[in-house]
Amino acid sequence: MLKLPPLSLYIHIPWCIQKCPYCDFHSQPLKGRLPNIKYINHLLHDLEQDLQHISNNREVISIYIGGGTPSLLSNNAIQMLMDGIRTRLLLNENSEITIEINPEIIDSNRFIKYQKTGINRISIGVQSFNSKKLKSLGRTHSSKKAKEIINLVSKMNFKSFNIDLMYGLPNQSLEEAIHDLCQAIVLNPPHLSWYQLTIEANTLFNSYQPSLPDDTTLWNIYKKGNQLLTAAGYHRYEISAYAKPGYYCKHNLNYWRFGDYLGIGCSAHGKLTKPNGCIIRIVKNKYLYSFMNGKYIDTQYQLNNDDKKIEFLMNRFRLFENIPCSDFYKYTGLHETVIESQIKNAIASGYLLKVKNYWKVTKKGKLFLNSLLELFL
Ligand code: SF4
C-alpha cells in the first residue's frame, strides 16, 4: 500500500472588484452584494462530497484561500468557513493557512479577525508600486495604500506574509522594474513572488496587446533583480518564488512536489492519491450559477501512468531543490525503472545530474526545461 503524500486544501473565491486586463484566473466583477453565507454553505457541501476520496485521519498541512479576491468576504463568512473546515478535516497543528488580500479592501480590524480564525499567513496582491503602472494593470489600489498595508501586516505577528510583484509591465524600463523591486525589498517581506507579466488567452490584454519590454530588457531585469534578491537574503526556490530561509510557502511547495490537494469552490481543481496508487483529478464547475445550485463537479478523471510520470517531473523540475530519487515512487506509485533510460539521456545531455540518491537539474536543464521534459514524453 502506498504511503500517501501530504494533503492541502485550496478554496476559490470567484469575485473581484473589477476584472484586471491581464488576469486569466477564474473571477468576475462583483455586482451588488456578495452572497457570503450562501457561498460558504456551498463550499462546505462541496468539501463534504470530496471527503469520500480521503480517509478521515489524513491531516491537512496547508490551506490557501485564493481567487478572485477573498478579502471581499465578510468576517463572519471567513469565520464560518474556517469553523466548517475544522469540523470536517483534521488540521495539522502547524498548518499554514493563507488568505490572499487586495490592499484596497482591508484594515487592521479585519486582520485581527483573520488571526482569530487561525489564518496565519497573508498574501498581498501589490503587482507594482508605480501609480501609472497600477492604473494600466487595472488595479484599484494606490502605491501608498499598498505600503501602509504591508507595514501593518509586518507588525501583526502573522507567521509569514507574501508580496506579489510583477515585472515586464507595459512600457516598463529596466530602471522602473528595479525601482519597484527595491521598494518591495525595503519592506522586508519573508516571501516574495516576483514574476513576469505574460499575455494569456481570454484576457483583455490578449485582444488589445500593450507594448511590452523587449527580450533584452526582460533578461536584464531578471538578472539584476535576481542579484538584488540574493544579496537581500532571499532564496529562489521556484521559478518565481523567493523567500527568506524558513519561509518557503508550504502550500505551493506541496503542489510543486506533486502532493495532494482538495480544491473547493467554483472552478477549483483537486488532485488526490488513493492507497492503491490511483491518482484522480477533480475539476469543479466554473459556472457560478450551477455551482450555487449544488452542481459542484465538472469533471473527474484518473491519471494514467504516462500522466503521472510527466506531471511529477514537470512539477519537480520547476523547483530549485534536489529531488530524492525515492520520491518518484513515493508520489506516483511507479518504479524508477520506467524512467531509467530517459534519466540516462537527460544526464548525457547535461540537463540532469545524479548525486548519490538525488537528481539535480543543472543550469542548462533550467534554461532548457522544455527540452528536458520532452525527453520524458
Ligand atoms: S484582482 Fe487578482 S484575481 Fe481579481 S481580476 Fe485582478 S488579478 Fe485577477
PDB file of C-alpha atoms in Angstrom, residues 1-204:
ATOM      1  CA  MET A   1       0.000   0.000   0.000  1.00  0.00           C
ATOM      2  CA  LEU A   2       1.347   3.412  -0.997  1.00  0.00           C
ATOM      3  CA  LYS A   3       2.235   5.951   1.709  1.00  0.00           C
ATOM      4  CA  LEU A   4       0.078   8.919   0.757  1.00  0.00           C
ATOM      5  CA  PRO A   5       1.661  12.328   0.032  1.00  0.00           C
ATOM      6  CA  PRO A   6       0.920  15.431   2.172  1.00  0.00           C
ATOM      7  CA  LEU A   7      -2.557  16.908   1.749  1.00  0.00           C
ATOM      8  CA  SER A   8      -3.508  20.592   1.259  1.00  0.00           C
ATOM      9  CA  LEU A   9      -6.799  22.415   0.711  1.00  0.00           C
ATOM     10  CA  TYR A  10      -7.430  25.156  -1.853  1.00  0.00           C
ATOM     11  CA  ILE A  11     -10.555  27.341  -1.623  1.00  0.00           C
ATOM     12  CA  HIS A  12     -11.586  29.536  -4.549  1.00  0.00           C
ATOM     13  CA  ILE A  13     -13.496  32.807  -4.129  1.00  0.00           C
ATOM     14  CA  PRO A  14     -14.600  33.874  -7.630  1.00  0.00           C
ATOM     15  CA  TRP A  15     -15.303  37.615  -7.246  1.00  0.00           C
ATOM     16  CA  CYS A  16     -13.184  40.754  -7.682  1.00  0.00           C
ATOM     17  CA  ILE A  17     -13.919  44.482  -7.568  1.00  0.00           C
ATOM     18  CA  GLN A  18     -13.263  44.607 -11.307  1.00  0.00           C
ATOM     19  CA  LYS A  19     -11.522  42.401 -13.824  1.00  0.00           C
ATOM     20  CA  CYS A  20      -7.833  43.212 -14.428  1.00  0.00           C
ATOM     21  CA  PRO A  21      -6.951  43.189 -18.155  1.00  0.00           C
ATOM     22  CA  TYR A  22      -4.074  40.691 -17.739  1.00  0.00           C
ATOM     23  CA  CYS A  23      -5.848  38.181 -15.485  1.00  0.00           C
ATOM     24  CA  ASP A  24      -6.934  34.716 -16.607  1.00  0.00           C
ATOM     25  CA  PHE A  25      -7.883  33.460 -13.146  1.00  0.00           C
ATOM     26  CA  HIS A  26     -11.498  32.480 -12.834  1.00  0.00           C
ATOM     27  CA  SER A  27     -13.181  35.551 -11.362  1.00  0.00           C
ATOM     28  CA  GLN A  28     -15.901  38.008 -12.182  1.00  0.00           C
ATOM     29  CA  PRO A  29     -16.607  41.584 -11.140  1.00  0.00           C
ATOM     30  CA  LEU A  30     -18.839  41.754  -8.104  1.00  0.00           C
ATOM     31  CA  LYS A  31     -22.205  43.264  -8.938  1.00  0.00           C
ATOM     32  CA  GLY A  32     -24.273  44.079  -5.886  1.00  0.00           C
ATOM     33  CA  ARG A  33     -23.758  42.214  -2.615  1.00  0.00           C
ATOM     34  CA  LEU A  34     -21.601  39.137  -2.308  1.00  0.00           C
ATOM     35  CA  PRO A  35     -23.720  36.121  -1.253  1.00  0.00           C
ATOM     36  CA  ASN A  36     -21.370  35.424   1.679  1.00  0.00           C
ATOM     37  CA  ILE A  37     -23.229  32.816   3.711  1.00  0.00           C
ATOM     38  CA  LYS A  38     -24.791  31.082   0.730  1.00  0.00           C
ATOM     39  CA  TYR A  39     -21.397  30.648  -0.950  1.00  0.00           C
ATOM     40  CA  ILE A  40     -19.728  29.388   2.234  1.00  0.00           C
ATOM     41  CA  ASN A  41     -22.509  26.815   2.676  1.00  0.00           C
ATOM     42  CA  HIS A  42     -21.887  25.591  -0.866  1.00  0.00           C
ATOM     43  CA  LEU A  43     -18.118  25.458  -0.242  1.00  0.00           C
ATOM     44  CA  LEU A  44     -18.684  23.266   2.793  1.00  0.00           C
ATOM     45  CA  HIS A  45     -21.081  20.965   0.923  1.00  0.00           C
ATOM     46  CA  ASP A  46     -18.563  20.767  -1.906  1.00  0.00           C
ATOM     47  CA  LEU A  47     -15.900  19.775   0.640  1.00  0.00           C
ATOM     48  CA  GLU A  48     -18.188  17.128   2.117  1.00  0.00           C
ATOM     49  CA  GLN A  49     -18.588  15.496  -1.299  1.00  0.00           C
ATOM     50  CA  ASP A  50     -14.810  15.344  -1.707  1.00  0.00           C
ATOM     51  CA  LEU A  51     -14.285  13.721   1.688  1.00  0.00           C
ATOM     52  CA  GLN A  52     -15.232  10.314   0.234  1.00  0.00           C
ATOM     53  CA  HIS A  53     -11.845  10.360  -1.535  1.00  0.00           C
ATOM     54  CA  ILE A  54      -9.726  10.728   1.621  1.00  0.00           C
ATOM     55  CA  SER A  55      -9.553   8.785   4.860  1.00  0.00           C
ATOM     56  CA  ASN A  56     -10.614  10.760   7.928  1.00  0.00           C
ATOM     57  CA  ASN A  57      -7.234  10.515   9.619  1.00  0.00           C
ATOM     58  CA  ARG A  58      -5.428  12.393   6.828  1.00  0.00           C
ATOM     59  CA  GLU A  59      -4.010  15.631   8.153  1.00  0.00           C
ATOM     60  CA  VAL A  60      -4.139  18.853   6.155  1.00  0.00           C
ATOM     61  CA  ILE A  61      -0.779  20.627   6.123  1.00  0.00           C
ATOM     62  CA  SER A  62      -1.909  23.865   4.455  1.00  0.00           C
ATOM     63  CA  ILE A  63      -4.972  25.830   3.415  1.00  0.00           C
ATOM     64  CA  TYR A  64      -4.970  28.548   0.762  1.00  0.00           C
ATOM     65  CA  ILE A  65      -7.939  30.886   0.353  1.00  0.00           C
ATOM     66  CA  GLY A  66      -7.421  32.384  -3.096  1.00  0.00           C
ATOM     67  CA  GLY A  67      -9.348  33.804  -6.007  1.00  0.00           C
ATOM     68  CA  GLY A  68     -10.542  36.213  -7.119  1.00  0.00           C
ATOM     69  CA  THR A  69     -10.414  38.445  -4.093  1.00  0.00           C
ATOM     70  CA  PRO A  70     -11.080  36.541  -0.860  1.00  0.00           C
ATOM     71  CA  SER A  71     -10.813  39.734   1.205  1.00  0.00           C
ATOM     72  CA  LEU A  72     -14.232  40.652  -0.258  1.00  0.00           C
ATOM     73  CA  LEU A  73     -15.743  38.015   2.060  1.00  0.00           C
ATOM     74  CA  SER A  74     -17.199  39.319   5.320  1.00  0.00           C
ATOM     75  CA  ASN A  75     -15.542  38.490   8.658  1.00  0.00           C
ATOM     76  CA  ASN A  76     -18.491  36.268   9.571  1.00  0.00           C
ATOM     77  CA  ALA A  77     -18.162  34.359   6.344  1.00  0.00           C
ATOM     78  CA  ILE A  78     -14.446  33.692   6.934  1.00  0.00           C
ATOM     79  CA  GLN A  79     -15.169  32.562  10.497  1.00  0.00           C
ATOM     80  CA  MET A  80     -17.934  30.245   9.290  1.00  0.00           C
ATOM     81  CA  LEU A  81     -15.660  28.848   6.581  1.00  0.00           C
ATOM     82  CA  MET A  82     -12.793  28.126   8.975  1.00  0.00           C
ATOM     83  CA  ASP A  83     -15.118  26.629  11.625  1.00  0.00           C
ATOM     84  CA  GLY A  84     -16.755  24.476   8.966  1.00  0.00           C
ATOM     85  CA  ILE A  85     -13.391  23.225   7.705  1.00  0.00           C
ATOM     86  CA  ARG A  86     -12.253  22.337  11.232  1.00  0.00           C
ATOM     87  CA  THR A  87     -15.327  20.182  11.859  1.00  0.00           C
ATOM     88  CA  ARG A  88     -14.776  18.303   8.604  1.00  0.00           C
ATOM     89  CA  LEU A  89     -10.994  17.996   8.305  1.00  0.00           C
ATOM     90  CA  LEU A  90      -8.099  17.230  10.588  1.00  0.00           C
ATOM     91  CA  LEU A  91      -5.687  20.170  10.543  1.00  0.00           C
ATOM     92  CA  ASN A  92      -2.048  19.671  11.415  1.00  0.00           C
ATOM     93  CA  GLU A  93      -1.084  21.820  14.412  1.00  0.00           C
ATOM     94  CA  ASN A  94       1.461  23.622  12.219  1.00  0.00           C
ATOM     95  CA  SER A  95      -0.861  24.078   9.264  1.00  0.00           C
ATOM     96  CA  GLU A  96      -0.039  27.091   7.133  1.00  0.00           C
ATOM     97  CA  ILE A  97      -3.291  28.981   6.469  1.00  0.00           C
ATOM     98  CA  THR A  98      -3.039  31.738   3.849  1.00  0.00           C
ATOM     99  CA  ILE A  99      -5.539  34.277   2.582  1.00  0.00           C
ATOM    100  CA  GLU A 100      -4.962  36.473  -0.475  1.00  0.00           C
ATOM    101  CA  ILE A 101      -5.854  40.099   0.065  1.00  0.00           C
ATOM    102  CA  ASN A 102      -6.337  43.167  -2.071  1.00  0.00           C
ATOM    103  CA  PRO A 103      -4.746  46.204  -0.322  1.00  0.00           C
ATOM    104  CA  GLU A 104      -7.796  48.288  -1.254  1.00  0.00           C
ATOM    105  CA  ILE A 105     -10.297  46.428   0.901  1.00  0.00           C
ATOM    106  CA  ILE A 106      -8.629  45.649   4.190  1.00  0.00           C
ATOM    107  CA  ASP A 107      -7.920  47.218   7.579  1.00  0.00           C
ATOM    108  CA  SER A 108      -6.345  46.273  10.918  1.00  0.00           C
ATOM    109  CA  ASN A 109      -9.654  45.135  12.381  1.00  0.00           C
ATOM    110  CA  ARG A 110     -10.005  42.679   9.524  1.00  0.00           C
ATOM    111  CA  PHE A 111      -6.513  41.269  10.181  1.00  0.00           C
ATOM    112  CA  ILE A 112      -7.349  40.737  13.866  1.00  0.00           C
ATOM    113  CA  LYS A 113     -10.462  38.810  12.835  1.00  0.00           C
ATOM    114  CA  TYR A 114      -8.395  36.695  10.433  1.00  0.00           C
ATOM    115  CA  GLN A 115      -5.988  35.806  13.237  1.00  0.00           C
ATOM    116  CA  LYS A 116      -8.887  34.693  15.438  1.00  0.00           C
ATOM    117  CA  THR A 117      -9.951  32.202  12.780  1.00  0.00           C
ATOM    118  CA  GLY A 118      -6.442  30.695  12.655  1.00  0.00           C
ATOM    119  CA  ILE A 119      -5.285  32.345   9.425  1.00  0.00           C
ATOM    120  CA  ASN A 120      -1.533  32.760   9.879  1.00  0.00           C
ATOM    121  CA  ARG A 121      -0.227  33.917   6.507  1.00  0.00           C
ATOM    122  CA  ILE A 122      -1.222  36.850   4.279  1.00  0.00           C
ATOM    123  CA  SER A 123      -0.563  37.167   0.566  1.00  0.00           C
ATOM    124  CA  ILE A 124      -0.800  40.741  -0.680  1.00  0.00           C
ATOM    125  CA  GLY A 125      -1.515  41.422  -4.359  1.00  0.00           C
ATOM    126  CA  VAL A 126       0.645  44.528  -4.949  1.00  0.00           C
ATOM    127  CA  GLN A 127       1.940  43.973  -8.543  1.00  0.00           C
ATOM    128  CA  SER A 128       3.679  47.383  -8.726  1.00  0.00           C
ATOM    129  CA  PHE A 129       4.455  50.455  -6.611  1.00  0.00           C
ATOM    130  CA  ASN A 130       4.189  52.762  -9.606  1.00  0.00           C
ATOM    131  CA  SER A 131       0.804  54.529  -9.799  1.00  0.00           C
ATOM    132  CA  LYS A 132       0.792  54.746 -13.602  1.00  0.00           C
ATOM    133  CA  LYS A 133       1.605  51.067 -13.950  1.00  0.00           C
ATOM    134  CA  LEU A 134      -1.058  50.127 -11.402  1.00  0.00           C
ATOM    135  CA  LYS A 135      -3.565  52.047 -13.451  1.00  0.00           C
ATOM    136  CA  SER A 136      -2.509  50.349 -16.684  1.00  0.00           C
ATOM    137  CA  LEU A 137      -2.936  46.976 -14.933  1.00  0.00           C
ATOM    138  CA  GLY A 138      -6.476  47.916 -13.913  1.00  0.00           C
ATOM    139  CA  ARG A 139      -5.624  47.745 -10.203  1.00  0.00           C
ATOM    140  CA  THR A 140      -7.761  49.834  -7.897  1.00  0.00           C
ATOM    141  CA  HIS A 141      -5.266  50.354  -5.038  1.00  0.00           C
ATOM    142  CA  SER A 142      -2.588  53.038  -4.780  1.00  0.00           C
ATOM    143  CA  SER A 143       1.096  52.527  -4.072  1.00  0.00           C
ATOM    144  CA  LYS A 144       0.686  54.405  -0.766  1.00  0.00           C
ATOM    145  CA  LYS A 145      -2.134  52.123   0.339  1.00  0.00           C
ATOM    146  CA  ALA A 146      -0.135  49.002  -0.554  1.00  0.00           C
ATOM    147  CA  LYS A 147       2.819  50.199   1.575  1.00  0.00           C
ATOM    148  CA  GLU A 148       0.526  51.042   4.502  1.00  0.00           C
ATOM    149  CA  ILE A 149      -0.973  47.554   4.421  1.00  0.00           C
ATOM    150  CA  ILE A 150       2.424  45.855   4.131  1.00  0.00           C
ATOM    151  CA  ASN A 151       3.723  47.822   7.135  1.00  0.00           C
ATOM    152  CA  LEU A 152       0.595  46.922   9.075  1.00  0.00           C
ATOM    153  CA  VAL A 153       0.851  43.195   8.272  1.00  0.00           C
ATOM    154  CA  SER A 154       4.531  43.105   9.179  1.00  0.00           C
ATOM    155  CA  LYS A 155       3.706  44.330  12.702  1.00  0.00           C
ATOM    156  CA  MET A 156       0.840  41.928  13.284  1.00  0.00           C
ATOM    157  CA  ASN A 157       2.625  38.701  14.184  1.00  0.00           C
ATOM    158  CA  PHE A 158       1.425  36.611  11.308  1.00  0.00           C
ATOM    159  CA  LYS A 159       3.739  33.647  10.792  1.00  0.00           C
ATOM    160  CA  SER A 160       4.605  34.964   7.353  1.00  0.00           C
ATOM    161  CA  PHE A 161       3.413  37.162   4.547  1.00  0.00           C
ATOM    162  CA  ASN A 162       3.959  37.396   0.824  1.00  0.00           C
ATOM    163  CA  ILE A 163       4.031  40.226  -1.682  1.00  0.00           C
ATOM    164  CA  ASP A 164       3.033  39.525  -5.294  1.00  0.00           C
ATOM    165  CA  LEU A 165       5.004  41.753  -7.640  1.00  0.00           C
ATOM    166  CA  MET A 166       5.220  41.669 -11.432  1.00  0.00           C
ATOM    167  CA  TYR A 167       7.813  42.865 -13.925  1.00  0.00           C
ATOM    168  CA  GLY A 168       7.767  43.270 -17.690  1.00  0.00           C
ATOM    169  CA  LEU A 169       4.785  45.636 -17.382  1.00  0.00           C
ATOM    170  CA  PRO A 170       3.547  47.721 -20.343  1.00  0.00           C
ATOM    171  CA  ASN A 171       6.283  50.217 -21.357  1.00  0.00           C
ATOM    172  CA  GLN A 172       8.321  49.379 -18.249  1.00  0.00           C
ATOM    173  CA  SER A 173      12.018  50.234 -18.339  1.00  0.00           C
ATOM    174  CA  LEU A 174      14.782  48.335 -16.550  1.00  0.00           C
ATOM    175  CA  GLU A 175      15.075  51.196 -14.039  1.00  0.00           C
ATOM    176  CA  GLU A 176      11.332  51.217 -13.294  1.00  0.00           C
ATOM    177  CA  ALA A 177      11.195  47.451 -12.750  1.00  0.00           C
ATOM    178  CA  ILE A 178      14.225  47.506 -10.454  1.00  0.00           C
ATOM    179  CA  HIS A 179      12.864  50.509  -8.550  1.00  0.00           C
ATOM    180  CA  ASP A 180       9.638  48.534  -7.949  1.00  0.00           C
ATOM    181  CA  LEU A 181      11.601  45.539  -6.711  1.00  0.00           C
ATOM    182  CA  CYS A 182      13.806  47.655  -4.426  1.00  0.00           C
ATOM    183  CA  GLN A 183      10.714  49.148  -2.791  1.00  0.00           C
ATOM    184  CA  ALA A 184       9.440  45.625  -2.098  1.00  0.00           C
ATOM    185  CA  ILE A 185      12.805  44.502  -0.672  1.00  0.00           C
ATOM    186  CA  VAL A 186      12.948  47.500   1.697  1.00  0.00           C
ATOM    187  CA  LEU A 187       9.579  46.437   3.129  1.00  0.00           C
ATOM    188  CA  ASN A 188      11.261  43.127   4.027  1.00  0.00           C
ATOM    189  CA  PRO A 189       8.543  40.539   3.301  1.00  0.00           C
ATOM    190  CA  PRO A 190       9.531  36.990   4.342  1.00  0.00           C
ATOM    191  CA  HIS A 191       8.229  35.780   0.930  1.00  0.00           C
ATOM    192  CA  LEU A 192       8.161  37.482  -2.441  1.00  0.00           C
ATOM    193  CA  SER A 193       6.537  36.178  -5.626  1.00  0.00           C
ATOM    194  CA  TRP A 194       8.287  38.100  -8.387  1.00  0.00           C
ATOM    195  CA  TYR A 195       7.069  37.109 -11.804  1.00  0.00           C
ATOM    196  CA  GLN A 196       6.977  38.307 -15.373  1.00  0.00           C
ATOM    197  CA  LEU A 197       3.727  39.562 -16.878  1.00  0.00           C
ATOM    198  CA  THR A 198       2.687  37.225 -19.668  1.00  0.00           C
ATOM    199  CA  ILE A 199      -0.195  37.718 -22.043  1.00  0.00           C
ATOM    200  CA  GLU A 200      -2.750  34.962 -21.543  1.00  0.00           C
ATOM    201  CA  ALA A 201      -5.552  33.901 -23.871  1.00  0.00           C
ATOM    202  CA  ASN A 202      -9.029  35.188 -22.990  1.00  0.00           C
ATOM    203  CA  THR A 203      -7.794  38.394 -21.395  1.00  0.00           C
ATOM    204  CA  LEU A 204      -8.278  41.996 -22.449  1.00  0.00           C
TER     205      LEU A 204
END
